[in-house]
Tab-separated table of C-alpha atoms and ligand atoms in Angstrom:
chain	number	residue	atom	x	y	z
A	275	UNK	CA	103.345	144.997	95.009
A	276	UNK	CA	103.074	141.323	94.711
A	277	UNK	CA	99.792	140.292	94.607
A	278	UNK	CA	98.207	136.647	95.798
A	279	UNK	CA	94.905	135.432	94.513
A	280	UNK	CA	93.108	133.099	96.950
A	281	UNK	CA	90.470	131.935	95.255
A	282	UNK	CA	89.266	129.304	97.516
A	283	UNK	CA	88.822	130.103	101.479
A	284	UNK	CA	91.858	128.910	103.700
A	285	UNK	CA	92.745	129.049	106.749
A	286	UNK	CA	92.523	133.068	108.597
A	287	UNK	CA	96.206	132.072	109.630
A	288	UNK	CA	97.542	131.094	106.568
A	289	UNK	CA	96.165	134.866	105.078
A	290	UNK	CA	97.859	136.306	108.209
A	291	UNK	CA	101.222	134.813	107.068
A	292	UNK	CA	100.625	136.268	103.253
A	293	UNK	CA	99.948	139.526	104.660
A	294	UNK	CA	102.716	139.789	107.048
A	295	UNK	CA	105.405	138.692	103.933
A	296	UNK	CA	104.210	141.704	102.557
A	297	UNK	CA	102.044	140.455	100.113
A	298	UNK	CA	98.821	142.046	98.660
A	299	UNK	CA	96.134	139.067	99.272
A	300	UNK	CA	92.892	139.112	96.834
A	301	UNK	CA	90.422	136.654	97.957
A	302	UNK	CA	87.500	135.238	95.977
A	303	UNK	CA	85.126	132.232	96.998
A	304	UNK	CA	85.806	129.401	94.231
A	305	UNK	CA	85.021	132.003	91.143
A	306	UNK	CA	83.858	129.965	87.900
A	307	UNK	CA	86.563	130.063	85.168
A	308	UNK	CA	85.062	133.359	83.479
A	309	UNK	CA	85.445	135.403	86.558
A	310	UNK	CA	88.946	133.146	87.779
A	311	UNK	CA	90.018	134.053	84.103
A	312	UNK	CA	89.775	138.140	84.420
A	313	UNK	CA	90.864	137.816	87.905
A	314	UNK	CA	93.910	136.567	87.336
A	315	UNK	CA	95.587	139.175	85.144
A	316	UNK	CA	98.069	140.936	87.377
A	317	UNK	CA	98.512	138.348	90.061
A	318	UNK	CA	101.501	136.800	90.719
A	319	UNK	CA	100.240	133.931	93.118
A	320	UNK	CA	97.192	131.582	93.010
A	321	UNK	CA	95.846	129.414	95.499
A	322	UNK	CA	93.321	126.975	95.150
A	323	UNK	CA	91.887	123.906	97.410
A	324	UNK	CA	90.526	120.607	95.327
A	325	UNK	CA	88.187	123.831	93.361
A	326	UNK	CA	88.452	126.260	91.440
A	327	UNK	CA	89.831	124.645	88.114
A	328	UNK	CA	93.019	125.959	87.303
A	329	UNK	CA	92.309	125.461	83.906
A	330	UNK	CA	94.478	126.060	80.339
A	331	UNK	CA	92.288	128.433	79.432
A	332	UNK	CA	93.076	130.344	83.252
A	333	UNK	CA	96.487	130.049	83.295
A	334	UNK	CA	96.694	131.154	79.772
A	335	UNK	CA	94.877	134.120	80.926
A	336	UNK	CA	97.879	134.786	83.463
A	337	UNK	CA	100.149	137.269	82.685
A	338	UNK	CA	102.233	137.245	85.788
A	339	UNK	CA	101.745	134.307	87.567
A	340	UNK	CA	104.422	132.407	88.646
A	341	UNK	CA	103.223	129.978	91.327
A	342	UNK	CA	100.220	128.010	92.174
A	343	UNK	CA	99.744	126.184	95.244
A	344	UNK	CA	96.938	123.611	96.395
A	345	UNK	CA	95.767	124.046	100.158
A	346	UNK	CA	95.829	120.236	100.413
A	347	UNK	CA	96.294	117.449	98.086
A	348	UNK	CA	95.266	115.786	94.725
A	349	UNK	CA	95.778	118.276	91.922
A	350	UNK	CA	93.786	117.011	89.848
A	351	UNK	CA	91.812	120.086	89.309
A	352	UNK	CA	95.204	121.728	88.354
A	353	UNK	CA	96.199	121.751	84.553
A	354	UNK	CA	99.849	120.737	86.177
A	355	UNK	CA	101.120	120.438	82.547
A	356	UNK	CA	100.091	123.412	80.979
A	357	UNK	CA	101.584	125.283	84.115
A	358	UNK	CA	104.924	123.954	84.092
A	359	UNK	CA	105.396	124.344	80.024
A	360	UNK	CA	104.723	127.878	81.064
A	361	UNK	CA	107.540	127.824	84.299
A	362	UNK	CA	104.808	128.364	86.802
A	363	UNK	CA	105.815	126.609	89.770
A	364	UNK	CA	102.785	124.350	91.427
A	365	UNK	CA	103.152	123.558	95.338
A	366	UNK	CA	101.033	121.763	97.680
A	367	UNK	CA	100.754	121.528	101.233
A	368	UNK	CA	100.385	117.293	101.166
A	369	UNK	CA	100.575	115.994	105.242
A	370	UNK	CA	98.067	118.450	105.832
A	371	UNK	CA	95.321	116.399	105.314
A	372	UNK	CA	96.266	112.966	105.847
A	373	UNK	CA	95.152	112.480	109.346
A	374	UNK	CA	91.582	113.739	108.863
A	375	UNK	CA	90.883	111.447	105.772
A	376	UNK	CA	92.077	108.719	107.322
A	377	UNK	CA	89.976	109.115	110.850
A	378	UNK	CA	87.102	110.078	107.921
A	379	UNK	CA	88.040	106.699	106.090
A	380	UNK	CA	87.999	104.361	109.407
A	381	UNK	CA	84.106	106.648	110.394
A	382	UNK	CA	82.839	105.463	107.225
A	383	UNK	CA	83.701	101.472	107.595
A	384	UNK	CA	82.563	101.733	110.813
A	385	UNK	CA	79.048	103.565	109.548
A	386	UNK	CA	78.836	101.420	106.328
A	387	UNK	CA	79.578	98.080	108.882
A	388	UNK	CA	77.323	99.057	111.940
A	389	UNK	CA	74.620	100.537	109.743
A	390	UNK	CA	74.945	103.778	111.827
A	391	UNK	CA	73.352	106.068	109.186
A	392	UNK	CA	71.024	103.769	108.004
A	393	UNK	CA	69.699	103.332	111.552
A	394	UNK	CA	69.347	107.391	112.052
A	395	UNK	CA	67.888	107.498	109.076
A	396	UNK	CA	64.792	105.277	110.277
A	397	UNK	CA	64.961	106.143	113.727
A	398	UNK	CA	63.945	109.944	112.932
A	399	UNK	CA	61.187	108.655	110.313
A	400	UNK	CA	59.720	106.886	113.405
A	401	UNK	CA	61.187	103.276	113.259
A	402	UNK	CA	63.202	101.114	115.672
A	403	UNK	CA	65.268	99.216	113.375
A	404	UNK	CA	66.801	96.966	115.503
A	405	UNK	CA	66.590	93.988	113.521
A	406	UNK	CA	67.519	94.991	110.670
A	407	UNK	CA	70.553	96.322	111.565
A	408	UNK	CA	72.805	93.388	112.051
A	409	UNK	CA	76.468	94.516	111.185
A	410	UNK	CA	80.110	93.272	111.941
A	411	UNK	CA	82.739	93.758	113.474
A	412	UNK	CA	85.897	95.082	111.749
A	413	UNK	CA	88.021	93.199	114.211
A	414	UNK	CA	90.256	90.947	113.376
A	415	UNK	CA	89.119	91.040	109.438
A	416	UNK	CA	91.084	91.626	106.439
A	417	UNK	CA	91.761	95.135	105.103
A	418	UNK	CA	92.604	95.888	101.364
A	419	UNK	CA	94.244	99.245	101.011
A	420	UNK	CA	94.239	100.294	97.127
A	421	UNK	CA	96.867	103.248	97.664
A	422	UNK	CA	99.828	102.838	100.248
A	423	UNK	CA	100.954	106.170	100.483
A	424	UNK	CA	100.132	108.679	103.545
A	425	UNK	CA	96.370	108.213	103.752
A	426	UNK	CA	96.622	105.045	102.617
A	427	UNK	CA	99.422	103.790	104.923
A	428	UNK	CA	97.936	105.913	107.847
A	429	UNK	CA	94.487	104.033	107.601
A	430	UNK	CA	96.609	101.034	107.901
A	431	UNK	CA	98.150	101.851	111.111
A	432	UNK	CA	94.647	102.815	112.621
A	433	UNK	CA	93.203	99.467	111.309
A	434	UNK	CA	96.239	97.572	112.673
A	435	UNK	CA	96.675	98.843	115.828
A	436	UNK	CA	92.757	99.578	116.958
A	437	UNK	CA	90.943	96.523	115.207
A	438	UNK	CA	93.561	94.105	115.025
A	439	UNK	CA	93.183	93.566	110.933
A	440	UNK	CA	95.381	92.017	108.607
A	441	UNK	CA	96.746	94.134	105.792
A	442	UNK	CA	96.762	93.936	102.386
A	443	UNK	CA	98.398	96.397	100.326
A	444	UNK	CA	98.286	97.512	96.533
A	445	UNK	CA	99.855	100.117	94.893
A	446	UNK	CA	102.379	100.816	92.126
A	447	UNK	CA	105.439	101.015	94.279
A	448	UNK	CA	106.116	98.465	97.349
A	449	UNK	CA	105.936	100.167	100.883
A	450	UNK	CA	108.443	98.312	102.967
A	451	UNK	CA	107.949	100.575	105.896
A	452	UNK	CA	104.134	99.822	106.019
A	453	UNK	CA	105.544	96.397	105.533
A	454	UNK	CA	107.673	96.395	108.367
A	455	UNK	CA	105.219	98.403	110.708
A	456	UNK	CA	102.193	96.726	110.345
A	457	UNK	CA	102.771	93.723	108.744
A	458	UNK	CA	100.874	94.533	105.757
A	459	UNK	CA	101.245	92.533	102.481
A	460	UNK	CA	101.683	93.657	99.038
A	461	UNK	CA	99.025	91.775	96.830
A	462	UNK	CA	98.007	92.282	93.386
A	463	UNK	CA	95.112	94.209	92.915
A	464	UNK	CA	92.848	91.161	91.789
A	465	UNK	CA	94.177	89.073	94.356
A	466	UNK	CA	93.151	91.749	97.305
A	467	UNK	CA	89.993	92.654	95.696
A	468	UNK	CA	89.381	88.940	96.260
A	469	UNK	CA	90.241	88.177	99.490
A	470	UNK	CA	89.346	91.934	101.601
A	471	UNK	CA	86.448	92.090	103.786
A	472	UNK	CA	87.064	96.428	103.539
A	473	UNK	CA	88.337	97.656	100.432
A	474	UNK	CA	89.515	101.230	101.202
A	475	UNK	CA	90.933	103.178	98.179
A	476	UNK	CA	93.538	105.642	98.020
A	477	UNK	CA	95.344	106.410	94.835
A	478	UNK	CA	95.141	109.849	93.222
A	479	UNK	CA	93.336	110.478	90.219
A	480	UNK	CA	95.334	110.032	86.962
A	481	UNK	CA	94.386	108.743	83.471
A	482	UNK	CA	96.151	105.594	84.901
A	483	UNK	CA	93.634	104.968	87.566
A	484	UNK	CA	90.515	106.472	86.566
A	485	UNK	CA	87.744	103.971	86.807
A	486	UNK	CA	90.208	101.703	88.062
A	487	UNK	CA	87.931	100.002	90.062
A	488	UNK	CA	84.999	99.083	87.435
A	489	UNK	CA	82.849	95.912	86.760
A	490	UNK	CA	85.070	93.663	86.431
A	491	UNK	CA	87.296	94.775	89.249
A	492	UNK	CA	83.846	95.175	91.718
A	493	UNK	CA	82.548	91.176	90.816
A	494	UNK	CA	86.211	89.728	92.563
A	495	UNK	CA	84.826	91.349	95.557
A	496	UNK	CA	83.607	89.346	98.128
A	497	UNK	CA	79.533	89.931	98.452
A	498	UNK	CA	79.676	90.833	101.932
A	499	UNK	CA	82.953	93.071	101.510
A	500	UNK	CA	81.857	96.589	101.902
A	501	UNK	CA	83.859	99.810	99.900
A	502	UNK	CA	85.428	102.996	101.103
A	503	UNK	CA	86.092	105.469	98.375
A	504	UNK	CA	87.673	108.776	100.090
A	505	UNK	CA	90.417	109.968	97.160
A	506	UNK	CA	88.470	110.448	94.100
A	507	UNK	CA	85.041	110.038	92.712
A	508	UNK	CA	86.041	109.044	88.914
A	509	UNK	CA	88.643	106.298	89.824
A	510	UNK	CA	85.520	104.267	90.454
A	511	UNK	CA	83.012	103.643	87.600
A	512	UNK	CA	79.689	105.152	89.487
A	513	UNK	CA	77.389	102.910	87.316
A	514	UNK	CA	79.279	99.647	87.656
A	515	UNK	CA	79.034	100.328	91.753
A	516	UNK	CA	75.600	101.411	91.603
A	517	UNK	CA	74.961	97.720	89.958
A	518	UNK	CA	77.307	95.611	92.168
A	519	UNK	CA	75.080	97.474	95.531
A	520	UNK	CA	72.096	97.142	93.897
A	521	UNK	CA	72.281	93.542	92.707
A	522	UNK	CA	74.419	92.443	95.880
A	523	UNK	CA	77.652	91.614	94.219
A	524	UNK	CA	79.312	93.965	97.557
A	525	UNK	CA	77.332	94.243	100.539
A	526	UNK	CA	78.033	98.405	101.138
A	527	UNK	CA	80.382	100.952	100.548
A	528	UNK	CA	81.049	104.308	102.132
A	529	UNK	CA	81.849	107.450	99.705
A	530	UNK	CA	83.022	110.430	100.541
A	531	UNK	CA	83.886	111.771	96.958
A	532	UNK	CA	81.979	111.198	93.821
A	533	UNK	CA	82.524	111.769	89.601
A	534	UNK	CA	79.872	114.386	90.069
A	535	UNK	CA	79.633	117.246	93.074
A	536	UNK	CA	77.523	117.620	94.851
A	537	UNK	CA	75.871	114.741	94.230
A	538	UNK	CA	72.737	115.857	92.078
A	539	UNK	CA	69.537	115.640	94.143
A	540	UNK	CA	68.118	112.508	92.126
A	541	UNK	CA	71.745	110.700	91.754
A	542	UNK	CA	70.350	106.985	91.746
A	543	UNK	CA	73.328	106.596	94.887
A	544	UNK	CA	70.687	108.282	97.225
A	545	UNK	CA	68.101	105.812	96.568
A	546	UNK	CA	70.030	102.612	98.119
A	547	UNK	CA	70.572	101.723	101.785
A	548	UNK	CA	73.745	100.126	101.695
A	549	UNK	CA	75.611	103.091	100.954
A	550	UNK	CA	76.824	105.977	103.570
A	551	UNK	CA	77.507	109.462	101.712
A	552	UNK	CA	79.744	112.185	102.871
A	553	UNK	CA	80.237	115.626	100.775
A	554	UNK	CA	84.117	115.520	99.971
A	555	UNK	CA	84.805	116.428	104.000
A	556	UNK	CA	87.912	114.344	104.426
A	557	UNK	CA	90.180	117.202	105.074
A	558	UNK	CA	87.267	119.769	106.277
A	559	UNK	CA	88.702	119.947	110.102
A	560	UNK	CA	89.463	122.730	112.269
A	561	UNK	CA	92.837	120.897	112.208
A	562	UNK	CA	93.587	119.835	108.818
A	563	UNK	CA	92.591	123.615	107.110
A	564	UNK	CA	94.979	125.157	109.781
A	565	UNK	CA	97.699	123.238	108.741
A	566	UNK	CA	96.796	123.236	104.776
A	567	UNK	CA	96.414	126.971	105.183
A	568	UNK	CA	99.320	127.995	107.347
A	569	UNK	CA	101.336	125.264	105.244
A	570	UNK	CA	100.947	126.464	102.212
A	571	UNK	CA	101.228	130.757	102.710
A	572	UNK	CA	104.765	129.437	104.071
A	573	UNK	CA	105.519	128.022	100.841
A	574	UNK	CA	104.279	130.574	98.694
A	575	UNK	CA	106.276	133.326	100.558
A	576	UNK	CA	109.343	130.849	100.498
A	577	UNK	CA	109.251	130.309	96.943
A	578	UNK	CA	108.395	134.785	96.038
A	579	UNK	CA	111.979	135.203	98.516
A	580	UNK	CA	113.405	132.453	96.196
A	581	UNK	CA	112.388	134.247	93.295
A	582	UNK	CA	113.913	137.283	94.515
A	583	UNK	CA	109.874	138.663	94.790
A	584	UNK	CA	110.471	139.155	98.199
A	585	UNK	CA	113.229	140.219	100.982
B	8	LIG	P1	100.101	109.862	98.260
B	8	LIG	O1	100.719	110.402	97.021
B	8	LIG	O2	100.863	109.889	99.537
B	8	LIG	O3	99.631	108.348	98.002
B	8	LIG	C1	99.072	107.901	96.806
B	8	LIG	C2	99.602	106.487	96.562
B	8	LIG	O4	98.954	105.981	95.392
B	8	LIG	C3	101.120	106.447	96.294
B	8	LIG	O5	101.715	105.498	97.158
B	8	LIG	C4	101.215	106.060	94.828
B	8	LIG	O6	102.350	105.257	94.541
B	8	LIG	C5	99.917	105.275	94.637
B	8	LIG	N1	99.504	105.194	93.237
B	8	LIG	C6	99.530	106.165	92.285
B	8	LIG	N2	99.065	105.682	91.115
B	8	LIG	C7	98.735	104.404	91.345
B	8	LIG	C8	98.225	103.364	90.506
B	8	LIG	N3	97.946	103.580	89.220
B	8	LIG	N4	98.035	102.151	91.050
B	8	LIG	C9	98.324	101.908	92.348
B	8	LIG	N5	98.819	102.849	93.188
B	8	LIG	C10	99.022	104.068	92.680
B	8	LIG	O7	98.730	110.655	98.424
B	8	LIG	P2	97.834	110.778	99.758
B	8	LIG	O8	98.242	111.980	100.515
B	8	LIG	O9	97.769	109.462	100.426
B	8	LIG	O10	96.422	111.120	99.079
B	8	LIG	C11	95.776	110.180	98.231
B	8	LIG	C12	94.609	110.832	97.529
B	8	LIG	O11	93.586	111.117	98.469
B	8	LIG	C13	94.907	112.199	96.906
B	8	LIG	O12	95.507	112.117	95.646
B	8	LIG	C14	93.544	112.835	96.834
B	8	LIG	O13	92.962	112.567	95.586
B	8	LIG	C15	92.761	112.124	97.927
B	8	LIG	N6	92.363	113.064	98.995
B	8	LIG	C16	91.044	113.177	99.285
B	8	LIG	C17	90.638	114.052	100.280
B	8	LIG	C18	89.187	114.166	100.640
B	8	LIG	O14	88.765	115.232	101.055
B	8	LIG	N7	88.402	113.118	100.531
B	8	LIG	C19	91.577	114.828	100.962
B	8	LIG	C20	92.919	114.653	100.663
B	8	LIG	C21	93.305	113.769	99.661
């Protein structure tokens, strides 16, 4: 029998589509790497979402596996190398997400610029904070998008189309269909950190741009630009941000993903107002784990047919 770990939950459907291939499915809820590593032995597929850790030490541990796949993207908590030195295949199920980090991305500029959670934060401990909740508009303003490829490029469109903002673009490879589309202008990274009112990042997480955005980088910004981070905590340096809100050098920024989850309970993040926190939710929708789920049991049975697994 082929057997398929799923060691993070996925869509019902996507377990459906194992099942009906033929395959044995093992489920487990995000095991740490002790449990991950004796749980292994014997199976032939693995799939994770952005946790467990596929680490060395786990697929060392394998002694059948031949394919991993990511419910999603960003496998950065995949040890991709180790893997393919030892011909296991990794897959990933990449559109399936794109939409809901995006419409996530756009919530939090809108919630970082209107002071939405900061108002229903003082509004349930008994204040009307009507003056102090003076905002703007994201109409019309200028968007820097750190990251042009399908979140990156899809924020773009929404910004474009619904607020009217010009587009700046940086990332290692030029976009000309974003280009053509929406207008949007490549600009070195300096250059766009200099002249964006919303900085929105959306680069994957890679020794090349961890902490990518650090000191330095935050002090172009302008001090009432405002920061969305929704791809990966660690490409921005936590401390250096926690400075440039404190000491106004950016006026707020809106984080959905963070070098440390959760966020411990006395993280000095939860102490200032200019900052709206979400727990890594840009792909938790009904829609977005359907299609990560479904997406990804297709490939897995595709690949165990390929492999002559399966019939
Ligand atoms: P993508 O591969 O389509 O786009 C990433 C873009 O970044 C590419 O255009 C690439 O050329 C560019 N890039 C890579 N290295 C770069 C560098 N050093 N400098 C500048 N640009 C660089 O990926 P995507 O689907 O848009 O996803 C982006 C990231 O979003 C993922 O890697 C993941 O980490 C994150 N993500 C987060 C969530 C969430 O829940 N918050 C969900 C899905 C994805």
């Amino acid at each position: 029998m082929v057997r398929v770990l799923v060691a993070s939950r996925i869509h019902e459907k996507g377990i459906e589509i194992l099942r009906s291939a033929g395959l044995e499915v093992i489920t487990a809820e995000e095991p740490p790497e002790g449990e991950l590593i004796k749980a292994i032995r014997g199976v032939h597929g693995l799939i994770v979402r952005s946790k467990p850790p596929v680490t060395r030490r786990v697929i060392e541990a394998a002694d059948s596996l031949i394919v991993i796949g990511r419910a999603g993207v960003g496998v950065d908590n995949i040890d991709v190398e180790v893997a393919k030195a030892r011909g296991i295949e990794v897959l990933t199920s990449p559109e399936a997400s794109t939409q809901s980090v995006a419409e996530l991305t756009i919530g939090l500029m809108l919630a970082v610029a209107r002071k939405i959670a900061f108002c229903d934060r003082r509004i349930r401990s008994g204040e009307w904070p009507k003056k102090h909740a003076v905002g703007f508009e994201l109409y019309g303003k200028t968007l820097g998008v750190i990251g042009a490829g399908r979140i990156g490029s899809t924020v773009a469109r929404i910004a474009r189309l619904g607020f009217n903002m010009t587009v700046l673009y940086y990332d290692v490879a030029r976009n000309t269909r974003l280009e053509e589309e929406v207008g949007a202008k490549y600009t070195p990274l300096e250059e766009l950190l200099r002249q964006a009112d919303i900085v929105t990042i959306h680069v994957p997480l890679t020794e090349g741009t961890r902490h990518m955005i650090n000191e330095e980088k935050l002090k172009l910004m302008k001090k009432t630009a405002i920061l969305i981070n929704t791809s990966r905590g660690a490409v921005v340096d936590t401390n250096a941000l926690i400075k440039a809100l404190r000491e106004g050098w950016i006026a707020g920024a809106g984080l959905d993903v963070f070098e440390e989850e959760p966020l411990p309970l006395n993280h000095p993040l939860l102490g200032l107002e200019n900052v709206v926190l979400t727990a890594h939710i840009g792909a938790s929708t009904e829609e977005a784990q359907e299609r990560a789920g479904i997406d990804i049991a297709k490939k897995i049975v595709e690949y165990f047919k390929l492999k002559g697994y399966l019939k």
